[in-house]
């Protein structure tokens, strides 16, 4: 691997870590939960952040893949291997309680920051798998033997920063529902409503054109504005406290994204960007330049760039 490729890889990893750090802030998670979950839609942001979110979130520390089961009530898995691919971790995973029908229920929530909307498989199927793993991994940690009544509902919420055009600025939820083939007797909803997937799709607009959670996340993750301006928007519009943890994450994301953009611009000036030329796209892909920046410099669609990456096994 060339020095520039190693630098790009390290820069991307650092950016991803900064993104997770920002999304794992309690008051940011509170905005996401209020906008994307049924249980918290009527709760105050303050209650969600400081009353209902339990403990500290685990960031890239809990493995998705299964491991040998042993009874460990109320403890968390920390690591497992998935063959040659190494260990696969949830980006962010945490516990919460939610007020439902006059009582508190337990939830396990996974947040994923996803840049590649077409990674070579349907993203929704990966989300279903993550939910399935969060359900099955409760055996030996939340319940043992036949105490299935203790299974906790799980959420997998995916923040997609570069979806296709038709998906931009959509928030979609997927769940188990009851359908009667014969008869009308209804089961108690809490017995089957245990899996919920949410796709939050951002896009190419400025946050100034948006409202609510889309405005917040677009500004935080995508807008090319200074750390100071992001901090001001967070404080004034969303009442988010600027903790040292959040301030560090916002500053790191801004600095790293500027570095990626400058490197792409420099390469574009050097090469002259013969538009549509595949070797130009390949060179940028190998350097780790994001798809949207490649599209900006080459005038190719994101779908075309994704196809080139897939054909050359660079995804």
CSV table of C-alpha atoms in Angstrom, one decimal:
chain,number,residue,atom,x,y,z
A,1,UNK,CA,0.0,0.0,0.0
A,2,UNK,CA,1.4,3.4,-1.0
A,3,UNK,CA,2.0,6.1,1.6
A,4,UNK,CA,-0.9,8.2,0.2
A,5,UNK,CA,-3.2,5.3,0.4
A,6,UNK,CA,-2.2,4.6,4.0
A,7,UNK,CA,-2.7,8.2,4.9
A,8,UNK,CA,-6.1,8.2,3.3
A,9,UNK,CA,-7.1,5.1,5.2
A,10,UNK,CA,-5.8,6.5,8.5
A,11,UNK,CA,-7.7,9.7,7.8
A,12,UNK,CA,-10.9,7.9,7.0
A,13,UNK,CA,-10.6,5.8,10.2
A,14,UNK,CA,-10.0,9.0,12.3
A,15,UNK,CA,-13.0,10.7,10.7
A,16,UNK,CA,-15.3,7.7,11.4
A,17,UNK,CA,-14.1,7.6,15.0
A,18,UNK,CA,-14.9,11.4,15.4
A,19,UNK,CA,-18.3,10.8,13.8
A,20,UNK,CA,-19.1,8.1,16.3
A,21,UNK,CA,-17.9,10.3,19.2
A,22,UNK,CA,-20.3,13.0,18.1
A,23,UNK,CA,-23.3,10.8,17.6
A,24,UNK,CA,-22.7,9.1,21.0
A,25,UNK,CA,-23.3,12.3,22.9
A,26,UNK,CA,-26.3,12.0,25.1
A,27,UNK,CA,-28.0,15.1,23.9
A,28,UNK,CA,-27.4,14.2,20.2
A,29,UNK,CA,-28.8,10.7,20.8
A,30,UNK,CA,-31.8,12.2,22.6
A,31,UNK,CA,-32.7,14.2,19.4
A,32,UNK,CA,-32.3,11.0,17.3
A,33,UNK,CA,-34.5,8.9,19.7
A,34,UNK,CA,-37.2,11.6,19.9
A,35,UNK,CA,-37.5,11.8,16.1
A,36,UNK,CA,-37.0,8.2,15.2
A,37,UNK,CA,-38.7,6.1,17.9
A,38,UNK,CA,-42.3,5.6,18.9
A,39,UNK,CA,-41.4,5.2,22.6
A,40,UNK,CA,-39.7,8.6,23.0
A,41,UNK,CA,-41.7,10.9,20.6
A,42,UNK,CA,-43.7,12.5,23.5
A,43,UNK,CA,-40.8,12.7,25.9
A,44,UNK,CA,-38.7,15.8,26.6
A,45,UNK,CA,-35.2,15.9,25.2
A,46,UNK,CA,-33.9,16.5,28.7
A,47,UNK,CA,-35.6,13.4,30.1
A,48,UNK,CA,-34.4,11.2,27.2
A,49,UNK,CA,-30.8,12.4,27.6
A,50,UNK,CA,-30.5,12.3,31.4
A,51,UNK,CA,-33.3,10.0,32.6
A,52,UNK,CA,-34.0,7.3,30.0
A,53,UNK,CA,-30.6,6.6,28.3
A,54,UNK,CA,-28.8,4.2,30.7
A,55,UNK,CA,-25.1,4.2,31.4
A,56,UNK,CA,-22.5,5.1,28.8
A,57,UNK,CA,-22.8,4.0,25.2
A,58,UNK,CA,-20.3,1.4,23.9
A,59,UNK,CA,-18.5,2.7,20.8
A,60,UNK,CA,-17.0,0.0,18.5
A,61,UNK,CA,-16.6,-2.3,21.5
A,62,UNK,CA,-19.4,-4.8,21.2
A,63,UNK,CA,-19.1,-7.4,18.5
A,64,UNK,CA,-21.9,-8.2,16.1
A,65,UNK,CA,-20.9,-11.8,15.4
A,66,UNK,CA,-21.9,-14.6,17.8
A,67,UNK,CA,-19.6,-16.2,20.4
A,68,UNK,CA,-19.8,-19.2,22.7
A,69,UNK,CA,-22.7,-18.7,25.0
A,70,UNK,CA,-22.2,-18.7,28.7
A,71,UNK,CA,-24.7,-17.3,31.3
A,72,UNK,CA,-23.8,-13.7,32.2
A,73,UNK,CA,-27.0,-12.0,33.3
A,74,UNK,CA,-27.0,-8.2,32.6
A,75,UNK,CA,-23.5,-8.2,31.2
A,76,UNK,CA,-22.4,-7.3,27.6
A,77,UNK,CA,-20.4,-9.2,25.0
A,78,UNK,CA,-17.2,-7.4,24.2
A,79,UNK,CA,-15.5,-9.2,21.4
A,80,UNK,CA,-15.8,-12.0,18.8
A,81,UNK,CA,-14.3,-13.0,15.6
A,82,UNK,CA,-16.0,-13.4,12.2
A,83,UNK,CA,-13.6,-15.6,10.3
A,84,UNK,CA,-11.1,-14.0,7.9
A,85,UNK,CA,-12.9,-10.6,8.1
A,86,UNK,CA,-11.8,-10.1,11.7
A,87,UNK,CA,-14.0,-8.6,14.4
A,88,UNK,CA,-17.1,-6.6,13.3
A,89,UNK,CA,-18.5,-4.2,15.9
A,90,UNK,CA,-21.6,-2.1,16.3
A,91,UNK,CA,-20.8,1.6,15.8
A,92,UNK,CA,-22.7,2.6,18.9
A,93,UNK,CA,-24.8,0.5,21.2
A,94,UNK,CA,-26.5,1.5,24.4
A,95,UNK,CA,-29.4,0.7,26.8
A,96,UNK,CA,-32.4,2.8,27.5
A,97,UNK,CA,-35.7,2.6,29.4
A,98,UNK,CA,-38.9,4.1,27.9
A,99,UNK,CA,-42.3,4.9,29.5
A,100,UNK,CA,-44.9,2.8,27.8
A,101,UNK,CA,-48.5,2.3,29.1
A,102,UNK,CA,-47.6,3.5,32.6
A,103,UNK,CA,-44.5,1.3,33.0
A,104,UNK,CA,-40.9,1.3,32.0
A,105,UNK,CA,-39.7,-1.1,29.3
A,106,UNK,CA,-36.1,-1.9,28.5
A,107,UNK,CA,-34.6,-1.2,25.0
A,108,UNK,CA,-31.3,-2.0,23.4
A,109,UNK,CA,-30.4,0.6,20.7
A,110,UNK,CA,-27.8,0.5,18.0
A,111,UNK,CA,-26.7,3.6,16.0
A,112,UNK,CA,-24.8,3.2,12.8
A,113,UNK,CA,-23.2,5.9,10.7
A,114,UNK,CA,-23.2,4.7,7.1
A,115,UNK,CA,-21.4,6.4,4.2
A,116,UNK,CA,-21.9,3.7,1.5
A,117,UNK,CA,-25.6,3.2,0.7
A,118,UNK,CA,-24.9,0.5,-1.9
A,119,UNK,CA,-22.1,-1.7,-0.3
A,120,UNK,CA,-22.8,-4.6,-2.6
A,121,UNK,CA,-25.8,-6.0,-0.6
A,122,UNK,CA,-29.1,-4.5,0.6
A,123,UNK,CA,-28.4,-2.3,3.6
A,124,UNK,CA,-31.7,-3.2,5.1
A,125,UNK,CA,-30.7,-6.9,5.2
A,126,UNK,CA,-27.6,-6.0,7.2
A,127,UNK,CA,-29.8,-4.0,9.6
A,128,UNK,CA,-32.2,-7.0,10.0
A,129,UNK,CA,-29.1,-9.1,10.8
A,130,UNK,CA,-27.9,-6.6,13.4
A,131,UNK,CA,-31.4,-6.7,15.0
A,132,UNK,CA,-31.4,-10.5,15.0
A,133,UNK,CA,-28.0,-10.6,16.7
A,134,UNK,CA,-29.2,-8.1,19.4
A,135,UNK,CA,-32.1,-10.4,20.0
A,136,UNK,CA,-30.2,-13.7,20.1
A,137,UNK,CA,-27.3,-12.3,22.1
A,138,UNK,CA,-29.7,-11.6,25.0
A,139,UNK,CA,-29.6,-15.3,25.8
A,140,UNK,CA,-27.2,-15.7,28.6
A,141,UNK,CA,-27.0,-11.9,29.2
A,142,UNK,CA,-30.6,-10.8,29.7
A,143,UNK,CA,-32.3,-14.2,30.2
A,144,UNK,CA,-31.5,-17.9,30.5
A,145,UNK,CA,-33.4,-21.2,29.9
A,146,UNK,CA,-37.0,-20.6,28.7
A,147,UNK,CA,-37.5,-17.1,30.1
A,148,UNK,CA,-38.3,-15.5,26.7
A,149,UNK,CA,-40.7,-13.1,28.4
A,150,UNK,CA,-37.6,-11.1,29.3
A,151,UNK,CA,-36.5,-10.4,25.8
A,152,UNK,CA,-35.9,-6.7,25.3
A,153,UNK,CA,-37.0,-4.7,22.2
A,154,UNK,CA,-34.1,-3.6,19.9
A,155,UNK,CA,-33.6,-0.7,17.6
A,156,UNK,CA,-31.1,-0.4,14.8
A,157,UNK,CA,-30.9,3.2,13.5
A,158,UNK,CA,-28.8,3.9,10.4
A,159,UNK,CA,-27.7,7.5,9.6
A,160,UNK,CA,-27.0,7.3,5.9
A,161,UNK,CA,-24.9,10.3,4.7
A,162,UNK,CA,-24.7,9.5,1.0
A,163,UNK,CA,-27.9,7.8,-0.1
A,164,UNK,CA,-29.1,7.7,-3.7
A,165,UNK,CA,-31.1,10.7,-4.9
A,166,UNK,CA,-34.5,9.0,-4.5
A,167,UNK,CA,-33.7,8.2,-0.9
A,168,UNK,CA,-32.4,11.7,0.1
A,169,UNK,CA,-34.1,13.2,3.1
A,170,UNK,CA,-36.3,10.2,3.9
A,171,UNK,CA,-36.8,8.7,7.4
A,172,UNK,CA,-38.2,5.2,7.1
A,173,UNK,CA,-39.1,2.7,9.8
A,174,UNK,CA,-39.5,-1.1,9.5
A,175,UNK,CA,-41.1,-3.4,12.1
A,176,UNK,CA,-42.9,-6.7,12.8
A,177,UNK,CA,-46.7,-6.4,12.4
A,178,UNK,CA,-49.7,-8.6,13.0
A,179,UNK,CA,-51.7,-9.8,10.0
A,180,UNK,CA,-54.8,-12.0,10.4
A,181,UNK,CA,-55.2,-14.7,7.7
A,182,UNK,CA,-58.3,-16.3,9.4
A,183,UNK,CA,-60.0,-14.7,12.5
A,184,UNK,CA,-59.5,-11.5,14.3
A,185,UNK,CA,-58.1,-12.3,17.7
A,186,UNK,CA,-55.2,-9.9,18.5
A,187,UNK,CA,-52.0,-10.8,20.3
A,188,UNK,CA,-50.5,-8.4,22.8
A,189,UNK,CA,-48.3,-6.1,20.7
A,190,UNK,CA,-45.4,-6.1,23.1
A,191,UNK,CA,-45.0,-9.9,22.5
A,192,UNK,CA,-44.0,-9.4,18.9
A,193,UNK,CA,-43.0,-5.8,18.5
A,194,UNK,CA,-39.4,-6.4,19.3
A,195,UNK,CA,-37.5,-5.3,16.3
A,196,UNK,CA,-37.4,-1.9,14.7
A,197,UNK,CA,-35.1,-0.6,11.9
A,198,UNK,CA,-34.9,3.1,11.0
A,199,UNK,CA,-33.1,4.5,8.0
A,200,UNK,CA,-32.3,8.2,8.3
A,201,UNK,CA,-31.1,9.4,4.9
A,202,UNK,CA,-29.3,12.7,4.5
A,203,UNK,CA,-28.1,14.3,1.2
A,204,UNK,CA,-26.6,17.2,-0.7
A,205,UNK,CA,-28.6,20.1,0.7
A,206,UNK,CA,-27.4,22.7,3.2
A,207,UNK,CA,-28.9,22.4,6.7
A,208,UNK,CA,-30.4,25.8,6.2
A,209,UNK,CA,-32.9,24.2,3.8
A,210,UNK,CA,-34.0,21.5,6.3
A,211,UNK,CA,-35.8,21.2,9.6
A,212,UNK,CA,-35.7,19.0,12.7
A,213,UNK,CA,-33.5,16.0,13.0
A,214,UNK,CA,-32.5,16.2,9.3
A,215,UNK,CA,-31.3,19.7,9.8
A,216,UNK,CA,-29.3,18.7,12.9
A,217,UNK,CA,-27.6,15.7,11.4
A,218,UNK,CA,-27.0,17.3,8.0
A,219,UNK,CA,-25.3,20.3,9.7
A,220,UNK,CA,-23.3,18.0,12.1
A,221,UNK,CA,-22.1,15.4,9.6
A,222,UNK,CA,-22.1,17.0,6.1
A,223,UNK,CA,-22.1,20.8,6.0
A,224,UNK,CA,-18.8,22.4,5.2
A,225,UNK,CA,-18.9,25.1,8.0
A,226,UNK,CA,-16.5,25.9,10.8
A,227,UNK,CA,-16.5,24.1,14.1
A,228,UNK,CA,-17.5,27.4,15.8
A,229,UNK,CA,-20.6,27.8,13.5
A,230,UNK,CA,-21.6,24.1,14.2
A,231,UNK,CA,-21.3,24.7,17.9
A,232,UNK,CA,-23.4,27.8,17.7
A,233,UNK,CA,-26.2,26.1,15.8
A,234,UNK,CA,-26.1,23.2,18.3
A,235,UNK,CA,-26.4,25.5,21.2
A,236,UNK,CA,-28.9,28.0,19.9
A,237,UNK,CA,-31.2,25.9,17.8
A,238,UNK,CA,-31.0,22.5,19.4
A,239,UNK,CA,-30.1,23.3,23.1
A,240,UNK,CA,-27.2,20.9,23.0
A,241,UNK,CA,-24.6,21.5,25.7
A,242,UNK,CA,-21.1,21.7,24.2
A,243,UNK,CA,-19.2,19.2,26.3
A,244,UNK,CA,-15.4,18.8,25.8
A,245,UNK,CA,-16.1,15.3,24.3
A,246,UNK,CA,-18.5,16.8,21.7
A,247,UNK,CA,-16.3,19.9,21.0
A,248,UNK,CA,-13.4,17.6,20.3
A,249,UNK,CA,-15.4,15.4,18.0
A,250,UNK,CA,-16.9,18.3,16.0
A,251,UNK,CA,-13.4,19.9,15.6
A,252,UNK,CA,-11.9,16.6,14.5
A,253,UNK,CA,-14.6,16.0,11.9
A,254,UNK,CA,-14.3,19.5,10.4
A,255,UNK,CA,-10.5,19.3,10.3
A,256,UNK,CA,-10.5,15.8,8.7
A,257,UNK,CA,-13.1,16.6,6.1
A,258,UNK,CA,-11.2,19.8,5.1
A,259,UNK,CA,-8.1,17.6,4.7
A,260,UNK,CA,-9.9,15.1,2.5
A,261,UNK,CA,-11.4,18.0,0.4
A,262,UNK,CA,-8.0,19.7,-0.1
A,263,UNK,CA,-6.4,16.4,-1.1
A,264,UNK,CA,-9.1,15.8,-3.7
A,265,UNK,CA,-8.9,19.4,-5.1
A,266,UNK,CA,-5.1,19.1,-5.3
A,267,UNK,CA,-5.3,15.8,-7.2
A,268,UNK,CA,-8.0,17.3,-9.5
A,269,UNK,CA,-5.8,20.3,-10.3
A,270,UNK,CA,-2.8,18.1,-11.0
A,271,UNK,CA,-4.6,15.7,-13.3
A,272,UNK,CA,-7.0,18.2,-14.9
A,273,UNK,CA,-9.8,15.7,-14.4
A,274,UNK,CA,-10.5,14.3,-17.8
A,275,UNK,CA,-14.2,13.9,-17.1
A,276,UNK,CA,-15.6,10.4,-17.1
A,277,UNK,CA,-12.1,8.7,-17.3
A,278,UNK,CA,-12.1,5.6,-15.2
A,279,UNK,CA,-8.5,5.6,-14.1
A,280,UNK,CA,-9.1,9.0,-12.5
A,281,UNK,CA,-11.9,7.5,-10.5
A,282,UNK,CA,-9.9,4.5,-9.6
A,283,UNK,CA,-7.0,6.6,-8.3
A,284,UNK,CA,-9.3,8.6,-6.1
A,285,UNK,CA,-11.0,5.5,-4.8
A,286,UNK,CA,-7.6,4.0,-3.9
A,287,UNK,CA,-6.7,7.2,-2.0
A,288,UNK,CA,-9.9,6.9,0.0
A,289,UNK,CA,-11.6,10.0,-1.4
A,290,UNK,CA,-15.4,9.9,-0.6
A,291,UNK,CA,-17.8,9.1,-3.5
A,292,UNK,CA,-19.5,12.5,-3.3
A,293,UNK,CA,-16.1,14.3,-3.8
A,294,UNK,CA,-15.3,12.0,-6.7
A,295,UNK,CA,-18.7,12.9,-8.2
A,296,UNK,CA,-18.0,16.6,-7.7
A,297,UNK,CA,-14.6,16.5,-9.5
A,298,UNK,CA,-15.4,14.0,-12.3
A,299,UNK,CA,-19.1,14.9,-12.8
A,300,UNK,CA,-20.0,11.2,-12.7
A,301,UNK,CA,-23.1,10.0,-10.8
A,302,UNK,CA,-22.7,8.3,-7.4
A,303,UNK,CA,-24.2,5.1,-9.0
A,304,UNK,CA,-21.5,5.1,-11.7
A,305,UNK,CA,-18.7,5.6,-9.2
A,306,UNK,CA,-20.1,2.8,-7.1
A,307,UNK,CA,-20.2,0.5,-10.1
A,308,UNK,CA,-16.6,1.3,-10.9
A,309,UNK,CA,-15.6,0.6,-7.2
A,310,UNK,CA,-17.5,-2.7,-7.2
A,311,UNK,CA,-16.1,-3.9,-10.5
A,312,UNK,CA,-12.6,-3.2,-9.2
A,313,UNK,CA,-13.3,-4.7,-5.8
A,314,UNK,CA,-12.7,-1.4,-4.0
A,315,UNK,CA,-15.8,-1.5,-1.8
